[in-house]
Short mmCIF file of C-alpha atoms in Angstrom, two decimals:
data_model
loop_
_atom_site.label_atom_id
_atom_site.label_comp_id
_atom_site.label_asym_id
_atom_site.label_seq_id
_atom_site.Cartn_x
_atom_site.Cartn_y
_atom_site.Cartn_z
CA MET A 990 -6.98 -4.75 -3.60
CA PRO A 991 -10.72 -4.81 -4.41
CA GLU A 992 -11.03 -1.08 -5.15
CA ALA A 993 -8.06 -0.97 -7.55
CA ARG A 994 -8.02 -1.49 -11.29
CA ARG A 995 -5.77 -4.38 -12.35
CA ILE A 996 -2.94 -3.50 -14.71
CA ARG A 997 -0.72 -6.56 -14.82
CA ALA A 998 3.07 -6.01 -14.72
CA ALA A 999 5.09 -8.48 -16.74
CA ALA A 1000 7.79 -8.72 -14.06
CA ASP A 1001 7.83 -8.38 -10.29
CA GLY A 1002 10.60 -8.54 -7.70
CA GLY A 1003 10.24 -12.24 -6.96
CA PRO A 1004 9.35 -14.00 -3.70
CA LEU A 1005 9.34 -12.17 -0.39
CA GLY A 1006 11.97 -12.99 2.20
CA GLY A 1007 9.97 -12.71 5.43
CA GLY A 1008 10.01 -10.33 8.34
CA ALA A 1009 7.62 -7.77 9.80
CA PRO A 1010 4.95 -6.56 7.34
CA ARG A 1011 5.56 -3.06 6.03
CA ALA A 1012 4.29 -0.47 3.57
CA VAL A 1013 6.37 2.14 1.77
CA TRP A 1014 4.90 5.40 0.42
CA LEU A 1015 6.72 6.98 -2.50
CA THR A 1016 5.94 9.90 -4.79
CA LEU A 1017 6.16 9.61 -8.57
CA GLY A 1018 7.24 13.17 -9.31
CA SER A 1019 4.01 14.11 -11.07
CA PRO A 1020 1.21 16.12 -9.43
CA ALA A 1021 -2.19 14.52 -8.96
CA GLY A 1022 -4.26 14.97 -12.09
CA ALA A 1023 -1.29 15.76 -14.35
CA VAL A 1024 -1.14 12.19 -15.63
CA SER A 1025 -3.62 9.35 -15.37
CA VAL A 1026 -3.08 6.36 -13.13
CA GLN A 1027 -3.19 4.16 -16.23
CA SER A 1028 -0.46 6.16 -17.98
CA ALA A 1029 1.73 6.11 -14.88
CA ALA A 1030 1.23 2.35 -14.56
CA GLN A 1031 2.15 1.77 -18.18
CA ARG A 1032 5.34 3.78 -17.74
CA LEU A 1033 6.44 1.83 -14.64
CA VAL A 1034 5.48 -1.52 -16.15
CA GLY A 1035 7.30 -0.73 -19.40
CA GLU A 1036 10.46 0.18 -17.48
CA HIS A 1037 10.30 -2.90 -15.21
CA ARG A 1038 10.08 -0.88 -11.99
CA PRO A 1039 6.51 -1.46 -10.80
CA CYS A 1040 5.25 -0.69 -7.34
CA HIS A 1041 2.24 -2.58 -6.00
CA LEU A 1042 -0.27 0.28 -6.15
CA ILE A 1043 -0.48 3.58 -7.97
CA TRP A 1044 -2.83 6.09 -6.34
CA ASP A 1045 -4.18 9.49 -7.32
CA PRO A 1046 -5.16 11.07 -3.97
CA ALA A 1047 -7.20 13.81 -5.68
CA THR A 1048 -9.60 11.40 -7.40
CA GLY A 1049 -9.15 8.14 -5.50
CA GLU A 1050 -8.25 6.31 -8.71
CA MET A 1051 -5.97 3.32 -8.05
CA ALA A 1052 -4.28 0.61 -10.04
CA GLN A 1053 -2.65 -2.57 -8.74
CA LEU A 1054 0.28 -3.81 -10.78
CA ILE A 1055 1.52 -6.85 -8.85
CA SER A 1056 0.33 -9.14 -6.08
CA VAL A 1057 0.89 -8.14 -2.48
CA LEU A 1058 2.44 -11.59 -2.05
CA ARG A 1059 5.30 -10.74 -4.42
CA ALA A 1060 8.08 -8.20 -4.09
CA GLY A 1061 7.89 -4.90 -5.95
CA ARG A 1062 10.70 -3.33 -7.97
CA ALA A 1063 10.33 0.37 -7.14
CA LEU A 1064 12.67 0.74 -4.14
CA GLY A 1065 16.08 1.88 -5.31
CA ALA A 1066 14.78 2.54 -8.84
CA PRO A 1067 14.22 6.12 -10.07
CA ASP A 1068 11.39 7.71 -8.12
CA ARG A 1069 10.10 9.91 -10.92
CA LEU A 1070 8.11 9.16 -14.04
CA ASP A 1071 10.31 11.50 -16.12
CA TRP A 1072 13.64 9.84 -15.38
CA MET A 1073 16.67 9.67 -17.63
CA PRO A 1074 18.31 6.28 -18.38
CA ASN A 1075 21.77 7.54 -17.45
CA ARG A 1076 20.53 8.35 -13.96
CA VAL A 1077 19.33 4.84 -13.09
CA ARG A 1078 20.52 3.80 -9.64
CA ARG A 1079 21.48 0.30 -8.64
CA ARG A 1080 18.76 -1.35 -6.56
CA PRO A 1081 19.77 -2.15 -2.98
CA GLU A 1082 20.17 -5.88 -2.49
CA ASN A 1083 16.94 -7.53 -1.31
CA VAL A 1084 15.32 -4.39 0.10
CA ASN A 1085 12.27 -4.82 -2.15
CA ALA A 1086 11.74 -8.33 -0.78
CA GLU A 1087 12.10 -7.65 2.94
CA GLY A 1088 8.98 -8.40 4.99
CA ARG A 1089 6.17 -10.93 4.81
CA VAL A 1090 4.62 -8.18 2.76
CA CYS A 1091 6.43 -5.03 1.60
CA VAL A 1092 3.73 -3.05 -0.14
CA GLN A 1093 4.92 -0.13 -2.27
CA ILE A 1094 2.38 2.65 -2.89
CA GLY A 1095 3.30 5.06 -5.67
CA VAL A 1096 1.44 8.35 -5.16
CA LEU A 1097 0.85 10.83 -7.97
CA ALA A 1098 2.46 13.74 -6.15
CA ILE A 1099 5.77 15.56 -5.85
CA ALA A 1100 8.04 15.41 -2.81
CA SER A 1101 8.27 19.17 -2.32
CA GLU A 1102 4.48 19.48 -1.93
CA PRO A 1103 3.29 16.90 0.65
CA PHE A 1104 0.27 15.12 -0.76
CA THR A 1105 -1.40 15.07 2.65
CA ASN A 1106 -1.98 18.82 2.26
CA GLY A 1107 -4.71 18.05 -0.29
CA PRO A 1108 -7.54 15.55 -0.74
CA LEU A 1109 -6.85 11.96 0.29
CA VAL A 1110 -9.64 10.21 -1.56
CA GLY A 1111 -9.31 6.47 -1.01
CA ALA A 1112 -6.62 6.68 1.69
CA GLU A 1113 -8.69 4.89 4.31
CA ALA A 1114 -9.44 2.06 1.87
CA ILE A 1115 -5.72 1.61 1.22
CA VAL A 1116 -4.73 1.74 4.88
CA SER A 1117 -7.53 -0.67 5.85
CA TRP A 1118 -6.34 -3.07 3.15
CA LEU A 1119 -2.82 -2.82 4.59
CA ASP A 1120 -4.32 -3.51 8.04
CA SER A 1121 -5.71 -6.78 6.67
CA TRP A 1122 -2.16 -7.85 5.75
CA GLY A 1123 -0.85 -7.07 9.23
CA VAL A 1124 0.87 -3.75 8.49
CA ALA A 1125 0.80 -1.88 11.81
CA ARG A 1126 -0.32 1.75 11.78
CA ARG A 1127 2.99 3.02 13.12
CA TRP A 1128 5.89 4.95 11.64
CA PRO A 1129 9.06 3.61 13.33
CA ALA A 1130 11.21 6.25 11.64
CA GLY A 1131 8.79 9.09 12.41
CA GLN A 1132 7.68 11.68 9.87
CA PRO A 1133 9.62 11.61 6.59
CA ALA A 1134 11.91 14.59 6.06
CA GLY A 1135 10.84 17.50 3.88
CA TRP A 1136 12.46 18.05 0.49
CA PRO A 1137 11.59 21.67 -0.41
CA ASP A 1138 14.17 21.82 -3.18
CA GLY A 1139 12.84 18.70 -4.87
CA GLY A 1140 16.17 16.94 -4.57
CA ARG A 1141 18.08 18.14 -1.54
CA PRO A 1142 16.91 17.17 1.94
CA SER A 1143 16.06 19.59 4.72
CA GLY A 1144 17.73 18.09 7.76
CA LYS A 1145 18.40 14.45 6.84
CA ALA A 1146 20.81 12.92 4.40
CA SER A 1147 19.72 10.61 1.61
CA GLY A 1148 20.18 6.88 1.84
CA GLY A 1149 17.38 6.15 4.27
CA LEU A 1150 17.01 7.66 7.75
CA GLY A 1151 20.17 9.64 7.26
CA GLY A 1152 22.18 6.41 6.98
CA GLY A 1153 22.44 6.17 10.76
CA LEU A 1154 22.82 3.04 12.85
CA ASP A 1155 19.12 3.10 13.76
CA SER A 1156 17.91 2.88 10.16
CA GLY A 1157 18.06 -0.90 9.95
CA ALA A 1158 16.47 -1.34 13.38
CA ALA A 1159 13.52 0.91 12.51
CA TRP A 1160 13.08 -0.77 9.13
CA ALA A 1161 13.09 -4.21 10.77
CA ARG A 1162 10.17 -3.28 13.03
CA GLY A 1163 7.76 -3.03 10.10
CA GLY A 1164 4.87 -0.61 9.77
CA HIS A 1165 4.70 2.44 7.48
CA PHE A 1166 7.68 4.24 5.94
CA GLY A 1167 8.42 6.95 3.44
CA ALA A 1168 10.66 5.79 0.61
CA SER A 1169 13.26 8.30 1.80
CA GLN A 1170 13.49 6.29 5.04
CA VAL A 1171 14.30 2.93 3.43
CA PRO A 1172 17.94 2.02 4.09
CA GLY A 1173 20.12 2.36 1.03
CA CYS A 1174 17.49 3.72 -1.37
CA GLY A 1175 18.12 7.47 -1.46
CA HIS A 1176 14.60 8.33 -2.63
CA ALA A 1177 13.44 11.95 -2.41
CA GLY A 1178 9.78 11.34 -1.60
CA PRO A 1179 7.30 11.43 -0.17
CA GLY A 1180 8.41 14.63 1.60
CA ALA A 1181 7.09 15.90 4.92
CA ILE A 1182 3.69 14.24 4.77
CA ASP A 1183 1.28 14.36 7.70
CA ILE A 1184 1.54 10.77 8.88
CA HIS A 1185 -1.31 11.16 11.37
CA ARG A 1186 -3.69 12.35 8.69
CA LEU A 1187 -2.70 9.43 6.47
CA THR A 1188 -2.85 6.53 8.94
CA GLY A 1189 -4.31 7.98 12.16
CA ASN A 1190 -2.67 8.39 15.53
CA GLY A 1191 -1.36 4.84 15.79
CA SER A 1192 -3.93 3.62 18.32
CA HIS A 1193 -5.42 1.20 15.80
CA HIS A 1194 -3.86 -2.26 16.03
CA PRO A 1195 -4.64 -4.29 12.91
CA ARG A 1196 -5.31 -7.99 13.07
CA SER A 1197 -4.23 -9.73 9.92
CA VAL A 1198 -7.09 -11.60 8.28
CA HIS A 1199 -4.64 -13.61 6.20
CA SER A 1200 -3.29 -16.60 8.11
CA THR A 1201 -0.02 -18.39 7.48
CA ARG A 1202 -2.03 -21.20 5.93
CA ASP A 1203 -3.69 -18.72 3.56
CA LEU A 1204 -0.31 -17.32 2.54
CA SER A 1205 1.21 -20.73 1.93
CA ALA A 1206 -1.72 -21.77 -0.20
CA THR A 1207 -1.52 -18.69 -2.41
CA LEU A 1208 2.21 -18.05 -2.75
CA ALA A 1209 2.58 -20.39 -5.72
CA ALA A 1210 -0.30 -18.76 -7.55
CA ALA A 1211 0.68 -15.19 -6.69
CA ALA A 1212 3.09 -14.84 -9.60
CA LEU A 1213 0.25 -15.36 -12.08
CA PRO A 1214 -3.03 -13.48 -11.46
CA ILE A 1215 -3.25 -10.68 -8.91
CA PRO A 1216 -5.09 -12.43 -6.05
CA ALA A 1217 -4.95 -9.68 -3.44
#
């Protein structure tokens, strides 16, 4: 992403498996401004659980850790910076690699205080970049559930969309999701964010500027520098 600082992760989640493009918004359990984007990136990189982008919505500061053409490692991993090793969860099989792109955006925020209630500096740049990779401005699972207790849901069970039969169908459609809506992950965030303020009302239909030929030509190189 052109606006993001590059902080190279030593490991990513490997090649992507194909399917509808999607983006997943997760919170990192630290309020905006409490820790720098660089410090958060170093923590995730050091613990081998990088997302693609880290974003501070209060300042607009961003860092990109891995290429959009590679899978991340954040889904199913602890969704807080201050995690304890004995609480590490097993990553769901392949969920990080589902989609032609599956972009994971780690937001410096806490789930109990929706980050869309404050400044969203740089949000349009991020969403426009996701547009360019064909991620539709829709939320197939609707608004993520609120987590006012910071760990217990208000209305929906953990495990992604309440673990219902529709969870896989919604996930397969692609578009935007909260990490709490990803099947099998059990993340707390991002809480009850205002999806319309973040991505608009859904009337925008992105046209991917990256063709299949472009993707094929860059997949081999994507594991080395961060090309996009």
